PDB file of C-alpha atoms in Angstrom:
ATOM      1  CA  MET J   1     107.472  18.351  -7.941  1.00 57.00           C
ATOM      2  CA  THR J   2     104.384  18.668  -5.383  1.00 59.00           C
ATOM      3  CA  ASN J   3     102.071  16.027  -3.895  1.00 55.00           C
ATOM      4  CA  GLU J   4      98.383  15.647  -4.474  1.00 49.00           C
ATOM      5  CA  SER J   5      97.957  18.398  -1.491  1.00 55.00           C
ATOM      6  CA  GLY J   6     100.261  20.612  -3.300  1.00 61.00           C
ATOM      7  CA  VAL J   7     103.378  20.315  -0.935  1.00 71.00           C
ATOM      8  CA  PHE J   8     106.728  20.777  -2.642  1.00 82.00           C
ATOM      9  CA  LEU J   9     108.491  17.403  -2.684  1.00 88.00           C
ATOM     10  CA  PRO J  10     112.535  17.884  -2.390  1.00 93.00           C
ATOM     11  CA  GLY J  11     114.682  16.253  -4.890  1.00 94.00           C
ATOM     12  CA  ASN J  12     118.467  15.523  -4.432  1.00 95.00           C
ATOM     13  CA  HIS J  13     120.423  18.174  -2.208  1.00 96.00           C
ATOM     14  CA  GLU J  14     123.656  19.323  -3.477  1.00 96.00           C
ATOM     15  CA  ALA J  15     125.707  19.373  -0.522  1.00 97.00           C
ATOM     16  CA  GLU J  16     129.152  17.642  -0.872  1.00 96.00           C
ATOM     17  CA  MET J  17     129.699  14.991   1.343  1.00 94.00           C
ATOM     18  CA  CYS J  18     133.310  14.013   2.344  1.00 92.00           C
ATOM     19  CA  TYR J  19     133.200  10.866   4.308  1.00 88.00           C
ATOM     20  CA  GLY J  20     136.819  10.038   3.879  1.00 81.00           C
ATOM     21  CA  GLY J  21     137.892  13.848   4.366  1.00 76.00           C
ATOM     22  CA  GLU J  22     138.659  16.282   1.844  1.00 77.00           C
ATOM     23  CA  ALA J  23     140.955  13.643   0.169  1.00 73.00           C
ATOM     24  CA  ASP J  24     137.625  12.584  -1.352  1.00 77.00           C
ATOM     25  CA  LEU J  25     137.084  15.720  -3.509  1.00 79.00           C
ATOM     26  CA  HIS J  26     139.234  14.512  -6.493  1.00 77.00           C
ATOM     27  CA  LYS J  27     137.273  11.292  -6.478  1.00 80.00           C
ATOM     28  CA  HIS J  28     133.896  13.250  -6.636  1.00 82.00           C
ATOM     29  CA  VAL J  29     135.191  15.612  -9.326  1.00 84.00           C
ATOM     30  CA  THR J  30     136.133  12.669 -11.798  1.00 85.00           C
ATOM     31  CA  GLY J  31     133.218  10.287 -10.536  1.00 83.00           C
ATOM     32  CA  CYS J  32     130.530  12.979 -11.104  1.00 87.00           C
ATOM     33  CA  LYS J  33     127.466  11.489 -12.332  1.00 85.00           C
ATOM     34  CA  LYS J  34     125.304  14.731 -12.766  1.00 90.00           C
ATOM     35  CA  ASN J  35     127.481  16.612 -15.022  1.00 84.00           C
ATOM     36  CA  PRO J  36     130.449  14.487 -16.170  1.00 85.00           C
ATOM     37  CA  GLY J  37     132.874  16.808 -17.858  1.00 85.00           C
ATOM     38  CA  HIS J  38     131.369  19.550 -16.114  1.00 90.00           C
ATOM     39  CA  GLU J  39     130.420  21.440 -19.129  1.00 88.00           C
ATOM     40  CA  GLY J  40     128.556  25.116 -18.527  1.00 92.00           C
ATOM     41  CA  PHE J  41     131.130  25.975 -15.777  1.00 96.00           C
ATOM     42  CA  ILE J  42     133.248  28.790 -16.256  1.00 97.00           C
ATOM     43  CA  PRO J  43     136.278  29.378 -13.868  1.00 96.00           C
ATOM     44  CA  LEU J  44     136.055  32.628 -12.441  1.00 96.00           C
ATOM     45  CA  LYS J  45     139.232  34.032 -14.115  1.00 95.00           C
ATOM     46  CA  ASP J  46     137.777  33.074 -17.590  1.00 95.00           C
ATOM     47  CA  PHE J  47     134.455  34.752 -17.082  1.00 95.00           C
ATOM     48  CA  ASN J  48     133.764  38.159 -19.079  1.00 93.00           C
ATOM     49  CA  ALA J  49     130.793  40.019 -20.716  1.00 92.00           C
ATOM     50  CA  SER J  50     131.505  37.672 -23.914  1.00 93.00           C
ATOM     51  CA  CYS J  51     130.004  34.845 -21.836  1.00 94.00           C
ATOM     52  CA  LEU J  52     126.446  36.553 -21.638  1.00 93.00           C
ATOM     53  CA  ARG J  53     124.161  37.368 -24.397  1.00 91.00           C
ATOM     54  CA  SER J  54     125.149  40.126 -27.025  1.00 91.00           C
ATOM     55  CA  HIS J  55     123.163  43.127 -25.524  1.00 89.00           C
ATOM     56  CA  TYR J  56     125.148  42.769 -22.305  1.00 91.00           C
ATOM     57  CA  HIS J  57     128.626  43.243 -24.201  1.00 88.00           C
ATOM     58  CA  ASP J  58     128.109  47.147 -24.530  1.00 79.00           C
ATOM     59  CA  ASP J  59     129.516  48.083 -21.087  1.00 82.00           C
ATOM     60  CA  ASP J  60     131.060  46.062 -18.308  1.00 88.00           C
ATOM     61  CA  LEU J  61     127.818  46.842 -15.990  1.00 92.00           C
ATOM     62  CA  MET J  62     126.516  43.145 -16.018  1.00 93.00           C
ATOM     63  CA  SER J  63     129.920  41.412 -16.034  1.00 93.00           C
ATOM     64  CA  GLU J  64     130.867  43.718 -12.971  1.00 95.00           C
ATOM     65  CA  THR J  65     127.712  42.780 -11.090  1.00 94.00           C
ATOM     66  CA  ILE J  66     128.443  39.151 -11.579  1.00 95.00           C
ATOM     67  CA  LYS J  67     132.356  39.355 -10.538  1.00 96.00           C
ATOM     68  CA  THR J  68     131.124  41.332  -7.485  1.00 96.00           C
ATOM     69  CA  LEU J  69     128.478  38.546  -6.627  1.00 96.00           C
ATOM     70  CA  ALA J  70     131.695  36.199  -7.102  1.00 97.00           C
ATOM     71  CA  ALA J  71     133.565  38.361  -4.578  1.00 97.00           C
ATOM     72  CA  LEU J  72     130.665  37.803  -2.037  1.00 97.00           C
ATOM     73  CA  THR J  73     130.415  34.191  -2.543  1.00 98.00           C
ATOM     74  CA  VAL J  74     132.186  31.948   0.243  1.00 98.00           C
ATOM     75  CA  GLN J  75     132.895  28.309   0.267  1.00 98.00           C
ATOM     76  CA  VAL J  76     130.906  26.706   3.282  1.00 98.00           C
ATOM     77  CA  LYS J  77     132.999  23.967   5.244  1.00 97.00           C
ATOM     78  CA  THR J  78     130.846  22.431   7.964  1.00 97.00           C
ATOM     79  CA  LYS J  79     132.127  19.760   9.899  1.00 96.00           C
ATOM     80  CA  PHE J  80     129.738  18.360  12.338  1.00 97.00           C
ATOM     81  CA  THR J  81     125.807  17.248  12.029  1.00 98.00           C
ATOM     82  CA  SER J  82     123.354  18.468  14.470  1.00 98.00           C
ATOM     83  CA  LEU J  83     121.663  15.834  16.457  1.00 98.00           C
ATOM     84  CA  LYS J  84     118.162  18.026  15.781  1.00 98.00           C
ATOM     85  CA  ARG J  85     118.102  17.271  12.070  1.00 98.00           C
ATOM     86  CA  PRO J  86     114.852  15.700  11.326  1.00 98.00           C
ATOM     87  CA  GLU J  87     114.162  12.245   9.708  1.00 98.00           C
ATOM     88  CA  PHE J  88     111.923  13.795   6.849  1.00 97.00           C
ATOM     89  CA  TYR J  89     111.348  17.007   5.496  1.00 95.00           C
ATOM     90  CA  PRO J  90     107.811  18.742   7.089  1.00 92.00           C
ATOM     91  CA  GLY J  91     104.881  17.282   5.888  1.00 90.00           C
ATOM     92  CA  THR J  92     106.484  14.726   3.574  1.00 92.00           C
ATOM     93  CA  GLN J  93     108.194  11.169   3.788  1.00 94.00           C
ATOM     94  CA  VAL J  94     111.128  12.412   2.068  1.00 95.00           C
ATOM     95  CA  PRO J  95     114.465  11.760   4.026  1.00 97.00           C
ATOM     96  CA  TYR J  96     115.981  14.813   5.091  1.00 97.00           C
ATOM     97  CA  PRO J  97     119.696  15.266   4.082  1.00 97.00           C
ATOM     98  CA  CYS J  98     122.341  13.726   6.747  1.00 97.00           C
ATOM     99  CA  TYR J  99     119.647  12.611   9.112  1.00 98.00           C
ATOM    100  CA  LYS J 100     121.541   9.366   9.330  1.00 97.00           C
ATOM    101  CA  ASP J 101     125.021  11.373  10.211  1.00 97.00           C
ATOM    102  CA  ARG J 102     123.780  13.068  13.062  1.00 97.00           C
ATOM    103  CA  GLY J 103     125.942  13.627  15.931  1.00 97.00           C
ATOM    104  CA  SER J 104     129.048  12.928  13.680  1.00 97.00           C
ATOM    105  CA  TYR J 105     132.085  14.819  12.437  1.00 96.00           C
ATOM    106  CA  VAL J 106     131.679  14.345   8.649  1.00 94.00           C
ATOM    107  CA  MET J 107     132.969  17.219   6.255  1.00 95.00           C
ATOM    108  CA  ARG J 108     129.862  18.705   4.523  1.00 97.00           C
ATOM    109  CA  LEU J 109     130.768  21.136   1.734  1.00 97.00           C
ATOM    110  CA  GLY J 110     128.264  23.908   0.129  1.00 98.00           C
ATOM    111  CA  THR J 111     128.370  27.583  -0.963  1.00 98.00           C
ATOM    112  CA  GLY J 112     126.973  30.684   0.537  1.00 98.00           C
ATOM    113  CA  ARG J 113     126.917  34.526  -0.009  1.00 97.00           C
ATOM    114  CA  VAL J 114     127.655  37.492   2.330  1.00 97.00           C
ATOM    115  CA  GLU J 115     124.429  39.215   3.015  1.00 93.00           C
ATOM    116  CA  SER J 116     125.747  42.002   5.494  1.00 94.00           C
ATOM    117  CA  VAL J 117     128.726  43.510   7.440  1.00 96.00           C
ATOM    118  CA  SER J 118     129.105  44.779  10.691  1.00 95.00           C
ATOM    119  CA  LYS J 119     131.964  46.289  12.036  1.00 94.00           C
ATOM    120  CA  TYR J 120     133.238  47.143  15.946  1.00 93.00           C
ATOM    121  CA  THR J 121     135.855  49.189  17.262  1.00 88.00           C
ATOM    122  CA  GLU J 122     137.234  49.301  20.833  1.00 83.00           C
ATOM    123  CA  SER J 123     134.916  52.436  21.516  1.00 81.00           C
ATOM    124  CA  ASP J 124     131.479  50.359  20.551  1.00 79.00           C
ATOM    125  CA  GLU J 125     131.966  48.535  23.676  1.00 73.00           C
ATOM    126  CA  SER J 126     130.841  45.572  21.552  1.00 78.00           C
ATOM    127  CA  GLY J 127     133.135  43.112  23.534  1.00 88.00           C
ATOM    128  CA  THR J 128     136.024  41.198  22.174  1.00 93.00           C
ATOM    129  CA  CYS J 129     135.918  39.499  18.715  1.00 94.00           C
ATOM    130  CA  ARG J 130     134.490  35.634  18.971  1.00 93.00           C
ATOM    131  CA  CYS J 131     136.664  34.093  16.273  1.00 94.00           C
ATOM    132  CA  ALA J 132     138.854  30.762  17.124  1.00 94.00           C
ATOM    133  CA  LYS J 133     142.155  32.642  17.546  1.00 94.00           C
ATOM    134  CA  CYS J 134     140.633  35.240  19.594  1.00 95.00           C
ATOM    135  CA  GLN J 135     138.914  32.514  21.614  1.00 93.00           C
ATOM    136  CA  VAL J 136     142.177  31.213  23.055  1.00 94.00           C
ATOM    137  CA  SER J 137     144.030  34.531  23.129  1.00 95.00           C
ATOM    138  CA  ALA J 138     144.996  36.428  26.189  1.00 94.00           C
ATOM    139  CA  THR J 139     144.646  39.594  24.343  1.00 94.00           C
ATOM    140  CA  PRO J 140     141.569  38.974  22.091  1.00 93.00           C
ATOM    141  CA  SER J 141     141.155  41.800  19.606  1.00 95.00           C
ATOM    142  CA  LYS J 142     138.331  44.733  20.533  1.00 93.00           C
ATOM    143  CA  ALA J 143     138.287  45.687  16.758  1.00 94.00           C
ATOM    144  CA  TRP J 144     136.418  43.113  14.602  1.00 95.00           C
ATOM    145  CA  GLY J 145     133.507  42.236  12.397  1.00 96.00           C
ATOM    146  CA  LYS J 146     130.298  40.084  11.979  1.00 97.00           C
ATOM    147  CA  VAL J 147     129.544  38.684   8.414  1.00 98.00           C
ATOM    148  CA  GLU J 148     126.148  37.276   7.959  1.00 97.00           C
ATOM    149  CA  VAL J 149     126.277  34.642   5.262  1.00 97.00           C
ATOM    150  CA  MET J 150     123.293  33.092   3.661  1.00 97.00           C
ATOM    151  CA  THR J 151     123.173  29.401   2.523  1.00 98.00           C
ATOM    152  CA  ALA J 152     120.788  26.303   2.269  1.00 98.00           C
ATOM    153  CA  ARG J 153     119.611  24.973   5.684  1.00 98.00           C
ATOM    154  CA  HIS J 154     120.690  21.393   4.742  1.00 98.00           C
ATOM    155  CA  VAL J 155     124.255  22.857   4.569  1.00 98.00           C
ATOM    156  CA  VAL J 156     124.062  24.621   7.894  1.00 98.00           C
ATOM    157  CA  PHE J 157     121.447  23.413  10.050  1.00 98.00           C
ATOM    158  CA  ASP J 158     121.342  25.041  13.491  1.00 98.00           C
ATOM    159  CA  ALA J 159     123.821  26.809  15.814  1.00 97.00           C
ATOM    160  CA  SER J 160     125.861  23.357  16.609  1.00 98.00           C
ATOM    161  CA  GLU J 161     126.509  23.171  13.317  1.00 98.00           C
ATOM    162  CA  ALA J 162     127.322  26.747  12.715  1.00 98.00           C
ATOM    163  CA  ARG J 163     129.987  26.641  15.138  1.00 97.00           C
ATOM    164  CA  GLN J 164     131.714  23.747  13.269  1.00 97.00           C
ATOM    165  CA  THR J 165     131.712  25.776  10.409  1.00 98.00           C
ATOM    166  CA  ARG J 166     134.243  27.769   8.212  1.00 97.00           C
ATOM    167  CA  CYS J 167     133.559  30.192   5.472  1.00 98.00           C
ATOM    168  CA  VAL J 168     136.342  30.352   2.802  1.00 98.00           C
ATOM    169  CA  VAL J 169     136.737  33.949   1.241  1.00 97.00           C
ATOM    170  CA  GLY J 170     138.516  34.351  -1.843  1.00 96.00           C
ATOM    171  CA  PHE J 171     138.738  30.864  -2.911  1.00 97.00           C
ATOM    172  CA  ASP J 172     138.880  31.922  -6.913  1.00 96.00           C
ATOM    173  CA  ASP J 173     141.561  29.558  -8.024  1.00 93.00           C
ATOM    174  CA  ASN J 174     144.090  26.925  -6.966  1.00 90.00           C
ATOM    175  CA  LYS J 175     146.548  29.617  -6.354  1.00 91.00           C
ATOM    176  CA  SER J 176     144.311  31.502  -4.067  1.00 88.00           C
ATOM    177  CA  PRO J 177     143.380  29.107  -1.213  1.00 89.00           C
ATOM    178  CA  GLY J 178     141.388  32.358   0.434  1.00 94.00           C
ATOM    179  CA  VAL J 179     140.925  33.488   3.950  1.00 95.00           C
ATOM    180  CA  SER J 180     138.681  31.945   6.537  1.00 96.00           C
ATOM    181  CA  LEU J 181     135.619  33.321   8.561  1.00 97.00           C
ATOM    182  CA  ASP J 182     134.556  31.406  11.738  1.00 97.00           C
ATOM    183  CA  GLY J 183     131.064  30.451  12.189  1.00 98.00           C
ATOM    184  CA  TRP J 184     129.252  31.719  15.342  1.00 96.00           C
ATOM    185  CA  GLU J 185     125.689  31.540  15.442  1.00 97.00           C
ATOM    186  CA  VAL J 186     122.239  31.358  13.119  1.00 98.00           C
ATOM    187  CA  ARG J 187     120.381  34.202  13.012  1.00 95.00           C
ATOM    188  CA  ARG J 188     117.440  33.047  10.896  1.00 95.00           C
ATOM    189  CA  ALA J 189     116.324  29.618   9.388  1.00 97.00           C
ATOM    190  CA  ASN J 190     113.586  28.028   7.581  1.00 96.00           C
ATOM    191  CA  ILE J 191     113.465  24.398   6.907  1.00 96.00           C
ATOM    192  CA  GLU J 192     110.560  24.198   4.460  1.00 93.00           C
ATOM    193  CA  GLY J 193     112.240  27.182   2.297  1.00 94.00           C
ATOM    194  CA  ASP J 194     115.792  25.389   2.938  1.00 97.00           C
ATOM    195  CA  TRP J 195     117.514  28.544   3.771  1.00 97.00           C
ATOM    196  CA  CYS J 196     119.611  29.537   6.690  1.00 97.00           C
ATOM    197  CA  LYS J 197     121.415  32.868   7.848  1.00 97.00           C
ATOM    198  CA  PHE J 198     124.114  32.486  10.070  1.00 98.00           C
ATOM    199  CA  THR J 199     126.799  34.793  11.384  1.00 98.00           C
ATOM    200  CA  CYS J 200     130.620  34.392  10.758  1.00 98.00           C
ATOM    201  CA  VAL J 201     133.119  36.509  12.895  1.00 97.00           C
ATOM    202  CA  SER J 202     136.871  37.595  12.297  1.00 97.00           C
ATOM    203  CA  CYS J 203     139.152  40.185  13.374  1.00 95.00           C
ATOM    204  CA  ASP J 204     140.876  40.322   9.901  1.00 95.00           C
ATOM    205  CA  LEU J 205     139.703  44.031   9.394  1.00 94.00           C
ATOM    206  CA  GLU J 206     141.384  44.129   6.123  1.00 95.00           C
ATOM    207  CA  MET J 207     138.975  41.112   4.857  1.00 96.00           C
ATOM    208  CA  VAL J 208     135.959  42.694   6.567  1.00 96.00           C
ATOM    209  CA  ASN J 209     136.276  46.130   5.212  1.00 96.00           C
ATOM    210  CA  LYS J 210     136.751  44.695   1.649  1.00 97.00           C
ATOM    211  CA  LEU J 211     133.491  42.530   2.158  1.00 97.00           C
ATOM    212  CA  ASP J 212     131.572  45.646   3.443  1.00 97.00           C
ATOM    213  CA  LYS J 213     133.003  47.568   0.265  1.00 97.00           C
ATOM    214  CA  MET J 214     131.594  44.813  -1.988  1.00 96.00           C
ATOM    215  CA  TRP J 215     128.574  44.356  -0.111  1.00 95.00           C
ATOM    216  CA  ARG J 216     127.738  48.079  -0.796  1.00 95.00           C
ATOM    217  CA  ARG J 217     128.658  48.064  -4.366  1.00 95.00           C
ATOM    218  CA  PHE J 218     126.588  44.994  -5.038  1.00 94.00           C
ATOM    219  CA  LYS J 219     123.664  46.715  -3.745  1.00 91.00           C
ATOM    220  CA  ASP J 220     124.118  49.443  -6.227  1.00 92.00           C
ATOM    221  CA  LEU J 221     125.018  47.553  -9.215  1.00 92.00           C
ATOM    222  CA  CYS J 222     121.787  45.222  -8.742  1.00 90.00           C
ATOM    223  CA  ARG J 223     119.751  48.331  -9.016  1.00 90.00           C
ATOM    224  CA  GLU J 224     121.858  49.876 -12.052  1.00 91.00           C
ATOM    225  CA  VAL J 225     121.440  46.739 -13.655  1.00 91.00           C
ATOM    226  CA  LYS J 226     117.593  46.117 -13.097  1.00 88.00           C
ATOM    227  CA  ASP J 227     116.775  49.527 -14.560  1.00 90.00           C
ATOM    228  CA  LYS J 228     118.945  49.494 -17.385  1.00 92.00           C
ATOM    229  CA  TYR J 229     117.957  45.890 -18.746  1.00 91.00           C
ATOM    230  CA  ARG J 230     114.353  45.947 -17.254  1.00 89.00           C
ATOM    231  CA  ARG J 231     112.978  45.162 -20.872  1.00 91.00           C
ATOM    232  CA  PHE J 232     114.996  41.920 -21.077  1.00 90.00           C
ATOM    233  CA  VAL J 233     113.809  40.674 -17.648  1.00 88.00           C
ATOM    234  CA  ASP J 234     111.165  38.481 -18.684  1.00 88.00           C
ATOM    235  CA  VAL J 235     112.591  37.538 -22.418  1.00 91.00           C
ATOM    236  CA  ASP J 236     116.138  36.449 -21.111  1.00 92.00           C
ATOM    237  CA  LYS J 237     115.002  35.101 -17.810  1.00 94.00           C
ATOM    238  CA  LEU J 238     118.849  35.460 -17.002  1.00 94.00           C
ATOM    239  CA  THR J 239     119.964  33.357 -14.188  1.00 95.00           C
ATOM    240  CA  VAL J 240     123.673  33.229 -13.023  1.00 96.00           C
ATOM    241  CA  ILE J 241     125.247  31.102 -10.238  1.00 97.00           C
ATOM    242  CA  VAL J 242     128.655  31.571  -8.718  1.00 98.00           C
ATOM    243  CA  SER J 243     129.447  28.381  -6.539  1.00 98.00           C
ATOM    244  CA  HIS J 244     132.084  25.875  -5.346  1.00 97.00           C
ATOM    245  CA  PRO J 245     131.079  22.487  -7.228  1.00 96.00           C
ATOM    246  CA  HIS J 246     132.747  19.624  -5.445  1.00 95.00           C
ATOM    247  CA  GLY J 247     134.690  22.094  -3.261  1.00 94.00           C
ATOM    248  CA  CYS J 248     136.773  23.331  -6.116  1.00 94.00           C
ATOM    249  CA  PRO J 249     137.501  27.036  -6.824  1.00 96.00           C
ATOM    250  CA  LYS J 250     134.728  29.375  -7.900  1.00 97.00           C
ATOM    251  CA  GLN J 251     132.830  28.649 -10.898  1.00 97.00           C
ATOM    252  CA  VAL J 252     130.227  31.006 -12.854  1.00 98.00           C
ATOM    253  CA  SER J 253     127.638  29.113 -14.440  1.00 97.00           C
ATOM    254  CA  VAL J 254     124.769  31.021 -16.683  1.00 97.00           C
ATOM    255  CA  GLY J 255     121.289  29.940 -17.779  1.00 96.00           C
ATOM    256  CA  GLN J 256     117.565  30.830 -17.541  1.00 96.00           C
ATOM    257  CA  TRP J 257     114.827  30.160 -15.007  1.00 95.00           C
ATOM    258  CA  THR J 258     112.075  28.133 -16.613  1.00 95.00           C
ATOM    259  CA  HIS J 259     109.339  27.908 -14.131  1.00 92.00           C
ATOM    260  CA  LYS J 260     108.477  29.138 -10.650  1.00 91.00           C
ATOM    261  CA  HIS J 261     106.214  27.858  -7.605  1.00 89.00           C
ATOM    262  CA  GLU J 262     104.382  30.460  -5.530  1.00 89.00           C
ATOM    263  CA  ARG J 263     103.027  29.793  -2.185  1.00 87.00           C
ATOM    264  CA  GLY J 264     101.437  32.963  -0.692  1.00 87.00           C
ATOM    265  CA  ASP J 265     104.366  35.587  -0.321  1.00 85.00           C
ATOM    266  CA  TRP J 266     106.990  32.779  -1.012  1.00 89.00           C
ATOM    267  CA  ILE J 267     108.363  31.583  -4.286  1.00 91.00           C
ATOM    268  CA  ARG J 268     110.939  29.179  -5.547  1.00 93.00           C
ATOM    269  CA  TYR J 269     112.197  28.858  -9.055  1.00 94.00           C
ATOM    270  CA  TRP J 270     113.862  26.101 -11.332  1.00 96.00           C
ATOM    271  CA  TYR J 271     116.212  27.036 -13.798  1.00 97.00           C
ATOM    272  CA  THR J 272     118.775  25.569 -16.349  1.00 97.00           C
ATOM    273  CA  THR J 273     121.844  27.072 -14.722  1.00 97.00           C
ATOM    274  CA  CYS J 274     124.363  24.404 -13.940  1.00 96.00           C
ATOM    275  CA  THR J 275     125.042  22.937 -10.663  1.00 97.00           C
ATOM    276  CA  CYS J 276     126.859  20.122  -8.950  1.00 96.00           C
ATOM    277  CA  PRO J 277     127.129  18.741  -5.461  1.00 96.00           C
ATOM    278  CA  GLY J 278     128.871  21.576  -3.470  1.00 97.00           C
ATOM    279  CA  SER J 279     126.760  24.249  -4.988  1.00 98.00           C
ATOM    280  CA  SER J 280     124.076  23.937  -2.390  1.00 98.00           C
ATOM    281  CA  GLY J 281     123.525  27.198  -0.918  1.00 98.00           C
ATOM    282  CA  ALA J 282     124.997  29.277  -3.805  1.00 98.00           C
ATOM    283  CA  SER J 283     123.191  32.677  -4.453  1.00 96.00           C
ATOM    284  CA  VAL J 284     120.548  32.558  -7.472  1.00 96.00           C
ATOM    285  CA  TYR J 285     121.049  35.660  -9.385  1.00 94.00           C
ATOM    286  CA  MET J 286     117.894  36.535 -11.583  1.00 91.00           C
ATOM    287  CA  LEU J 287     117.928  39.682 -13.622  1.00 88.00           C
ATOM    288  CA  GLY J 288     115.025  41.496 -12.113  1.00 81.00           C
ATOM    289  CA  TYR J 289     114.174  38.947  -9.869  1.00 71.00           C
ATOM    290  CA  GLY J 290     117.400  37.727  -7.754  1.00 53.00           C
ATOM    291  CA  GLY J 291     118.343  41.177  -6.429  1.00 55.00           C
ATOM    292  CA  LEU J 292     118.483  42.813  -3.224  1.00 57.00           C
ATOM    293  CA  PRO J 293     117.170  42.578  -0.516  1.00 52.00           C
ATOM    294  CA  TYR J 294     116.095  39.084  -1.217  1.00 59.00           C
ATOM    295  CA  SER J 295     118.054  36.371  -2.253  1.00 73.00           C
ATOM    296  CA  LYS J 296     117.432  32.646  -3.050  1.00 90.00           C
ATOM    297  CA  PRO J 297     119.814  30.183  -2.233  1.00 96.00           C
ATOM    298  CA  HIS J 298     120.294  27.111  -4.758  1.00 97.00           C
ATOM    299  CA  SER J 299     118.781  23.905  -2.970  1.00 98.00           C
ATOM    300  CA  GLY J 300     118.909  20.980  -5.092  1.00 97.00           C
ATOM    301  CA  SER J 301     117.721  19.198  -8.417  1.00 96.00           C
ATOM    302  CA  ASN J 302     114.798  16.789  -9.323  1.00 93.00           C
ATOM    303  CA  SER J 303     113.047  15.938 -12.424  1.00 90.00           C
ATOM    304  CA  LYS J 304     112.036  19.516 -13.393  1.00 91.00           C
ATOM    305  CA  GLY J 305     115.515  20.806 -13.057  1.00 94.00           C
ATOM    306  CA  ASN J 306     117.811  22.563 -10.528  1.00 97.00           C
ATOM    307  CA  TYR J 307     115.676  24.483  -7.957  1.00 97.00           C
ATOM    308  CA  SER J 308     116.014  27.364  -5.436  1.00 97.00           C
ATOM    309  CA  GLY J 309     115.149  27.361  -1.894  1.00 96.00           C
ATOM    310  CA  GLU J 310     111.988  29.202  -1.349  1.00 93.00           C
ATOM    311  CA  TYR J 311     112.139  32.595  -0.244  1.00 87.00           C
ATOM    312  CA  TYR J 312     109.842  36.105   0.022  1.00 80.00           C
ATOM    313  CA  CYS J 313     108.592  37.050  -3.388  1.00 67.00           C
TER     314      CYS J 313
END
């Protein structure tokens, strides 16, 4: 939706707010008004090539790409709301998410995706790990890693929120609770586009190395998929999202993008792909459009459907 001046008007954000703590989540799942029954979500363990259109069944290239995207998908758990959140979205009278919660410690859940990985050893002279464990240790690790995560800005607004954020890697099902990364700083953010890139830190080198390997593999797969299925790009308009709806384990949803809004070099998409509260910030993968290096996080929904944040074309 846009106003008479062509300014985009945001609809409902899809961060999951837990005013009663994580104990609220079961209530949110069972009482969900957006998608009662949660049809259209596929548990990660049940996802395979048969969940896609028939021309993607001949090999595992597309399903491997989506499973690798899932491996890079993280649950974002933020427990503080910045004092600097604005009252309205810029240029509008649309209330900005969580403005009334400024300065409070309220759990907010979203989704993000690993964007890059940097690794350091003692010989790099890059100091010691900044993770929560090392911050209170007499012998903080000199071998550690930085993991950059992309999410929606209404999920993580600025550094004060990033420092109170944990990203859970590998929360694939209820038997796999995952491993946490500690938020550290915001690298880049844009309020109009509703995206935020922030850095997490960890001295769990096994996890850091695994994410680095997955990130490199995902970049290669995106190129292979785009080359192989180029003829289907504007036919299928395939749009896939892996997210943590209502703070639940990873779910895959498959749909199509329906239309887009371009503003100079910036673009956002609308799509039929299922989302729910907790899906905010999830990477929107669109065949031929959602590849690298640019990624658009899921932002919210309005009368036209679910829509992404605005990012480079």
